[in-house]
Coordinates of C-alpha atoms in Angstrom, one line a residue:
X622 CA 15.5 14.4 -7.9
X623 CA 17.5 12.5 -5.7
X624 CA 15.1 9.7 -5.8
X625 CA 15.5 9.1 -9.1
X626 CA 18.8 8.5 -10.1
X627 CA 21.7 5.9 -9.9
X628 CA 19.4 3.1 -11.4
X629 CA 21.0 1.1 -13.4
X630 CA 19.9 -0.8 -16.4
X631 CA 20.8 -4.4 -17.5
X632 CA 19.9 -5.6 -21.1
X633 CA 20.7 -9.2 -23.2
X634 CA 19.8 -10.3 -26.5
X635 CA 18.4 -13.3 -27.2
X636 CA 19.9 -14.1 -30.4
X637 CA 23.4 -12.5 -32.3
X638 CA 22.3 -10.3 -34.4
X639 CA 20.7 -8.5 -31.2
X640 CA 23.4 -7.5 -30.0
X641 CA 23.1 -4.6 -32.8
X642 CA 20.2 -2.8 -31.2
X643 CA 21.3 -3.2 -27.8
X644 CA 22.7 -0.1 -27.2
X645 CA 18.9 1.1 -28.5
X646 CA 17.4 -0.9 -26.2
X647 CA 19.5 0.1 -23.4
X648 CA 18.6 3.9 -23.8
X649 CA 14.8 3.4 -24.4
X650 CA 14.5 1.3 -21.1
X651 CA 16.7 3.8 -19.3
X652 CA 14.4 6.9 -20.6
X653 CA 11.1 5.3 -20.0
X654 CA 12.4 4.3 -16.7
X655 CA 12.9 8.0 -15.6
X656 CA 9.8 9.3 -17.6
X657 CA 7.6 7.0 -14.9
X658 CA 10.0 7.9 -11.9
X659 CA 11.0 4.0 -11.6
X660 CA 12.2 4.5 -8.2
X661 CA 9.2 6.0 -6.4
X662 CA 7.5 3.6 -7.4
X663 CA 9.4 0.4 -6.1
X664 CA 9.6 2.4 -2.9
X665 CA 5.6 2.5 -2.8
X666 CA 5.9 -0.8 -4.4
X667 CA 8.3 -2.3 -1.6
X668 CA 6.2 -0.6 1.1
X669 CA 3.2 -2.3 0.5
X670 CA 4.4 -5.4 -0.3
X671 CA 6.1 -6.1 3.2
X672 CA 4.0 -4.5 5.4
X673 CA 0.3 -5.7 3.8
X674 CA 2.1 -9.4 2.1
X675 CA 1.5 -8.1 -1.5
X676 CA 1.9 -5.4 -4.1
X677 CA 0.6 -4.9 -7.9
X678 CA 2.5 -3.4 -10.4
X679 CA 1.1 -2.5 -14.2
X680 CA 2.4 -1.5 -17.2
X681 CA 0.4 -0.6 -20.3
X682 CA 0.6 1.8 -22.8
X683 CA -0.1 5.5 -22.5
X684 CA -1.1 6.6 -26.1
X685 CA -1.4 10.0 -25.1
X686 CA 1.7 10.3 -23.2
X687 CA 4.4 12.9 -24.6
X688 CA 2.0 14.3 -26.8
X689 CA 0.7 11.6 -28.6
X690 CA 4.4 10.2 -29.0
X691 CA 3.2 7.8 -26.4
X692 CA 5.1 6.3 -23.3
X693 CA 5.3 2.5 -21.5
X694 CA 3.6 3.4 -18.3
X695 CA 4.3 1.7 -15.3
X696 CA 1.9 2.3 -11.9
X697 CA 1.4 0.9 -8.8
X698 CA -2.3 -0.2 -8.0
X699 CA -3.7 -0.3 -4.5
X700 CA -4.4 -3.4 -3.6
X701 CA -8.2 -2.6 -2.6
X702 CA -8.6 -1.8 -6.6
X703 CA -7.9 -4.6 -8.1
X704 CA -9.8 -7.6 -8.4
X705 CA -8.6 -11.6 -9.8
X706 CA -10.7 -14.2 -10.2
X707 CA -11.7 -16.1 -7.4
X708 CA -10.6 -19.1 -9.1
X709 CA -6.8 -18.6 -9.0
X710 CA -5.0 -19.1 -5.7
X711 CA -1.4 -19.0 -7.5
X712 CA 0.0 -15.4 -8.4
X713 CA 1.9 -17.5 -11.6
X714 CA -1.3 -18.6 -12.8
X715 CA -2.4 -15.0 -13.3
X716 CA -2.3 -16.0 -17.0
X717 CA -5.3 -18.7 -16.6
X718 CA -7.8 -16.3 -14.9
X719 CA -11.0 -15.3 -16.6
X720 CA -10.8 -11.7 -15.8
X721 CA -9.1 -9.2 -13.9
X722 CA -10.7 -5.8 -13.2
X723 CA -9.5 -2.2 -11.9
X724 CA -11.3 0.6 -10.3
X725 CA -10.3 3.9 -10.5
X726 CA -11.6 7.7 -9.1
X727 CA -11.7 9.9 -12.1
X728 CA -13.2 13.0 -13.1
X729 CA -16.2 14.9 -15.3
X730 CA -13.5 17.0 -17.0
X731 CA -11.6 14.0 -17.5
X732 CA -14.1 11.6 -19.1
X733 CA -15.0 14.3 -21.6
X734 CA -12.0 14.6 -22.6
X735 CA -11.5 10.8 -23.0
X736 CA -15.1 9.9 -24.4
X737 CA -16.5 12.7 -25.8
X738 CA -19.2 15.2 -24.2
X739 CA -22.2 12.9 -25.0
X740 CA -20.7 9.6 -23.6
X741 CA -19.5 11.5 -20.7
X742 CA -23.3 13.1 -19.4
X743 CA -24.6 9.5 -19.2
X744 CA -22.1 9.1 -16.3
X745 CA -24.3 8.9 -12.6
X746 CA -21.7 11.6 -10.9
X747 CA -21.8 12.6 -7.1
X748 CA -19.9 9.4 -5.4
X749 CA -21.1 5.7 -5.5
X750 CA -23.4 5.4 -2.7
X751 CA -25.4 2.5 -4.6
X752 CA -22.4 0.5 -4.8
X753 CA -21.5 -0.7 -1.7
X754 CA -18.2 -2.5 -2.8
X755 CA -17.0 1.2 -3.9
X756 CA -18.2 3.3 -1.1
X757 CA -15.8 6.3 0.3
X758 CA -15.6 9.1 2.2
X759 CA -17.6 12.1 0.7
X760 CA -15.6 15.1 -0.3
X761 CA -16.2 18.3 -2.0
X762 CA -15.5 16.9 -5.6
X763 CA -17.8 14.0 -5.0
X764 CA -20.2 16.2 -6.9
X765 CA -17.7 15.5 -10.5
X766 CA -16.6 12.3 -9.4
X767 CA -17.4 8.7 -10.7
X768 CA -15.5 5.3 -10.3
X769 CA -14.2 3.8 -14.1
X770 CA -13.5 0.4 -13.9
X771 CA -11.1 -1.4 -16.2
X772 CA -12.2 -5.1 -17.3
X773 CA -9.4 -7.3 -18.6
X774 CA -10.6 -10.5 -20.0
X775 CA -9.4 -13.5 -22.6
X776 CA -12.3 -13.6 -25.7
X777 CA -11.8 -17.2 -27.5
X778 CA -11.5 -16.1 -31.3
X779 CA -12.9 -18.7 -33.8
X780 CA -10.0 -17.9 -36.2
X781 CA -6.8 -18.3 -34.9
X782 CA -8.1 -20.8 -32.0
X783 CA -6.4 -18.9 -28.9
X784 CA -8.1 -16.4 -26.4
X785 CA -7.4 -12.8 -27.2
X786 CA -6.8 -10.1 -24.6
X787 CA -9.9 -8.0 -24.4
X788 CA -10.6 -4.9 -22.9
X789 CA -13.7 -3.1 -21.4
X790 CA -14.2 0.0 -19.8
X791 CA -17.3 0.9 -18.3
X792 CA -18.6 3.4 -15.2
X793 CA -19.7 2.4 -11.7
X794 CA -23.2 2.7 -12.8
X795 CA -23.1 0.3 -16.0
X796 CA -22.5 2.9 -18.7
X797 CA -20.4 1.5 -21.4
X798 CA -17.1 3.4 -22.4
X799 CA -14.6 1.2 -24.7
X800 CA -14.9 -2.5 -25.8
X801 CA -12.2 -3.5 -27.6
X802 CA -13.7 -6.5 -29.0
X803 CA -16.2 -3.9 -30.8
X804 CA -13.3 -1.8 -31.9
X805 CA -12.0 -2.3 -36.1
X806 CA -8.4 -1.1 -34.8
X807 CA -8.1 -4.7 -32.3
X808 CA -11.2 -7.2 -34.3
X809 CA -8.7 -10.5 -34.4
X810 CA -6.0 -9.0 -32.9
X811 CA -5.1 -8.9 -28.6
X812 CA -6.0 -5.5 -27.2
X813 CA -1.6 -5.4 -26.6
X814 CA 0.6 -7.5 -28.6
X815 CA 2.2 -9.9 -26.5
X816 CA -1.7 -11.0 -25.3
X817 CA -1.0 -11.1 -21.5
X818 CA -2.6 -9.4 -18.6
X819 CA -0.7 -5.9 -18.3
X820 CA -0.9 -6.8 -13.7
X821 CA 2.5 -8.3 -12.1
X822 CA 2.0 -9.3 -8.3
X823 CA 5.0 -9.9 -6.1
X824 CA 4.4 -11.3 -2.4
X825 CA 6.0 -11.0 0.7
X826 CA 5.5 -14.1 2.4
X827 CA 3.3 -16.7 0.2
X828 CA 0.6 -18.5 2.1
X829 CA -0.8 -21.8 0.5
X830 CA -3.7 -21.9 -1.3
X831 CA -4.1 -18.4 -1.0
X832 CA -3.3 -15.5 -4.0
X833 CA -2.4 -12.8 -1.4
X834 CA 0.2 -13.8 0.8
X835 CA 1.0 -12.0 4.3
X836 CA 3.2 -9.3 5.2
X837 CA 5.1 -8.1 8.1
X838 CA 2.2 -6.1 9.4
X839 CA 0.7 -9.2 10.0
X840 CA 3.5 -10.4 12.1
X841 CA 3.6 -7.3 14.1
X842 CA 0.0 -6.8 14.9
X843 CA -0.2 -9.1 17.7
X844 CA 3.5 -7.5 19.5
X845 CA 2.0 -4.1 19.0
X846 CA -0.8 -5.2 21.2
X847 CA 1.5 -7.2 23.4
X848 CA 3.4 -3.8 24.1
X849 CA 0.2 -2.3 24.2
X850 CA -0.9 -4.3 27.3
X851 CA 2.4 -4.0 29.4
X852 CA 2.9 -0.4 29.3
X853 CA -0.8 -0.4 30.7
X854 CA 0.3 -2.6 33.3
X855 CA 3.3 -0.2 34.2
X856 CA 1.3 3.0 34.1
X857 CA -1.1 1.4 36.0
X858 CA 1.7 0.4 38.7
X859 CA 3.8 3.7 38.1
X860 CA 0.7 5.9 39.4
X861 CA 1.1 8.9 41.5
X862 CA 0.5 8.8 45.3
X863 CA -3.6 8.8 46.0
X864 CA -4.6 10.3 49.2
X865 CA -7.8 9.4 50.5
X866 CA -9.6 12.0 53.1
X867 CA -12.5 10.8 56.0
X868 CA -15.8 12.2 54.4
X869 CA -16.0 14.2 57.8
X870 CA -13.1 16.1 57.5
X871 CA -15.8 18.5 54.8
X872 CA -12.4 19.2 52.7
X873 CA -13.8 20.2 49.0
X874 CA -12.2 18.3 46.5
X875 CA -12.8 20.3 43.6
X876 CA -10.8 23.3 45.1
X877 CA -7.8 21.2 46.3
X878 CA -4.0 21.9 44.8
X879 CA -1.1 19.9 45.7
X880 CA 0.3 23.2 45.9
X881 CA -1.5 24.8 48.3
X882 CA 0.0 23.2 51.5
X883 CA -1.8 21.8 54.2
X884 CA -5.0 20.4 54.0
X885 CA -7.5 22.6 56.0
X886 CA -9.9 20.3 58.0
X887 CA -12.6 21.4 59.9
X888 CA -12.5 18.4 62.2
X889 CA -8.9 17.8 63.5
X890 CA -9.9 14.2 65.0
X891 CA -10.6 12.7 61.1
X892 CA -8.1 10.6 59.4
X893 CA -6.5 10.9 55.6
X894 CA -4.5 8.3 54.3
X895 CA -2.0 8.7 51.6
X896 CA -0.7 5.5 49.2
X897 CA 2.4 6.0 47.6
X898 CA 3.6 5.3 44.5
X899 CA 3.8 1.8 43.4
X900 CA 6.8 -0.3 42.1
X901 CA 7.2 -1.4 38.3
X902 CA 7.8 -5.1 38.1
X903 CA 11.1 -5.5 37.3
X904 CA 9.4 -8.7 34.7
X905 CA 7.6 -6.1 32.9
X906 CA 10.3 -4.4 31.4
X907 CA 11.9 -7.7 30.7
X908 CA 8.5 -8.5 28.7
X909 CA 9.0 -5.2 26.9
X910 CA 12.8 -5.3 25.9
X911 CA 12.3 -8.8 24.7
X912 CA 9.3 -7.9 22.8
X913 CA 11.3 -5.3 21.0
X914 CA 14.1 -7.7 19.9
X915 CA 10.9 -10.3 18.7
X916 CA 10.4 -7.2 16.9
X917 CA 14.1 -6.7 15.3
X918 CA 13.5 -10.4 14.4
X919 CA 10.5 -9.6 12.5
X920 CA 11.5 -6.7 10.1
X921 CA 15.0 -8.7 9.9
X922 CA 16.8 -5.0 11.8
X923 CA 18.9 -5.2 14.2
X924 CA 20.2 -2.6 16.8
X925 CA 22.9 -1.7 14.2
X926 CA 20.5 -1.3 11.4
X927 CA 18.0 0.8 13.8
X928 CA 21.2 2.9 14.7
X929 CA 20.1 2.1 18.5
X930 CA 23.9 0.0 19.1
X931 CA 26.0 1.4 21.6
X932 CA 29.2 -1.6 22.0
X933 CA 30.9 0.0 18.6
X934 CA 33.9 -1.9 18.6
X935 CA 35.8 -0.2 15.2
X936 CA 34.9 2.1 12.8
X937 CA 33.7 0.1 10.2
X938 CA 30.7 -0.5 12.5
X939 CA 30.2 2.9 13.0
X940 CA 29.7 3.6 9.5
X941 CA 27.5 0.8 9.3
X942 CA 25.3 2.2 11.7
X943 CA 25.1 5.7 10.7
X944 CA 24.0 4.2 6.7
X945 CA 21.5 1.6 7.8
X946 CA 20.1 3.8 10.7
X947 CA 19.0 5.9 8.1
X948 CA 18.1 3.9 5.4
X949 CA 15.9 1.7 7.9
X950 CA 14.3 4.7 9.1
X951 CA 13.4 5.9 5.7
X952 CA 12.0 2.2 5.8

């Protein structure tokens, strides 16, 4: 797809006789790369990342990928599923925390196919309603539905004197899946080679002392309301006329049309007063077009960029405008 294409890849070895494989290493990266849709991705990456202050990315290994070949996955986490410890306040001391945990929906079929029938019917199915930290919406599939969470953790080992990567896998209800410290195929050995966390978190705008930073939702939130709250004030001063009638005149409200001419009243001496429309402050829609540039400011777009320009002075401006009108739109 379009989506997916025109990504280029970049690639350096780090000593001379590198330089052999790099033309291997150039056409793995650019393969896995459009086996995980690289692009889609960075888009839901990007998205996130400005408008809540932060974005995960992961990449672990997929044994299973490709049929059983295997495949370098790389996935974008909501941020509401993953959880650091409370200790680190620094996205680059990621490394240093004592665990960091992922929950994920998944299915009957799928964790019988994972962990094996009799594993799998120990699983509490039919949503987590006795975990309040994983509630959701009920749905129809609720019924084969359970929450697997994914523990990663550093396990000291005695005999090479460094913490080891560990692994754990285990349901919403406490049932045990995978422990990779029990496992013969990792005992010494990090659960992946290079014995770092497979989670990479990018901010938007870093706050101090804070993991999570802010993004431009945050910003926005208060001019939303701000624009919210002036075009009150102008429908509220914009209103159509009101005409009031003398409860003598007996005229039944519920029947009356503005279309059916004169009022019939059966007493000719009552009175009925009419209040035309009123006038928009001419301030208010100053407020509001000055909002909308605070607003520009914020997201960093101009008019040209929202394709809202009208003083096009050549044509190289015009071009401008017609590619990052669309491409801040897509935005």
């Amino acid at each position: 797809t379009v989506l997916d294409v025109y990504i280029i890849i970049s690639w350096r070895g780090e000593v001379p006789f590198d330089n052999g494989f790099s033309n291997w290493a150039r056409i793995g990266l650019d393969w896995a790369l459009r086996q995980n849709h690289i692009k889609r991705i960075i888009d839901r990456h990007e998205r996130r990342r400005e408008l809540f202050g932060a974005a995960w990315l992961k990449v672990h290994w997929d044994k299973d990928a490709l049929d059983g070949y295997g495949l370098a996955k790389i996935t974008c986490p909501p941020l509401s599923s993953v959880f650091v410890d409370m200790k680190i306040v620094d996205p680059t001391d990621l490394e240093d925390a004592e665990y960091i945990a992922e929950v994920m929906p998944k299915s009957r079929s799928w964790a019988k196919m994972e962990y094996g029938e009799e594993l799998a019917d120990e699983i509490y199915y039919g949503g987590t309603d006795r975990r309040n930290i994983f509630e959701k919406e009920h749905t129809t599939d609720d019924d084969d539905a359970f929450y697997l969470v994914h523990l990663w953790t550093k396990m000291y080992d005695e005999k090479t004197n460094k913490n080891l990567l560990r692994l754990i896998e285990f349901s919403d209800d406490g049932v045990l899946l995978f422990d990779s410290a029990k496992d013969e195929m990792y005992k010494g050995k990090p659960f992946y080679q290079y014995n770092k966390y497979p989670y990479f978190l990018t901010l938007m705008y870093p706050e101090e002392g804070k993991l999570y930073g802010f993004g431009d939702g945050k910003l926005l939130m208060p001019l939303q309301d701000m624009l919210n709250d002036l075009y009150d004030q102008v429908r509220i001063a914009s209103r159509p006329n009101r005409v009031f009638f003398d409860p003598n005149s007996n005229v039944d409200l519920d029947t009356l049309d503005e279309d059916d001419g004169p009022v019939p009243c059966d007493n000719p001496n009552t009175n009925i007063r009419i209040v035309e429309v009123g006038r928009v402050n001419p301030g208010l829609w100053q407020l509001i077009n000055n909002t909308h540039q605070e607003i520009q400011r914020v997201t960093r777009f101009s008019e040209l960029m929202m394709g809202q320009g009208s003083k096009d002075k050549t044509a190289t401006e015009s071009a401008i405008k017609q590619q990052q009108g669309g491409s801040s739109t897509d935005h």
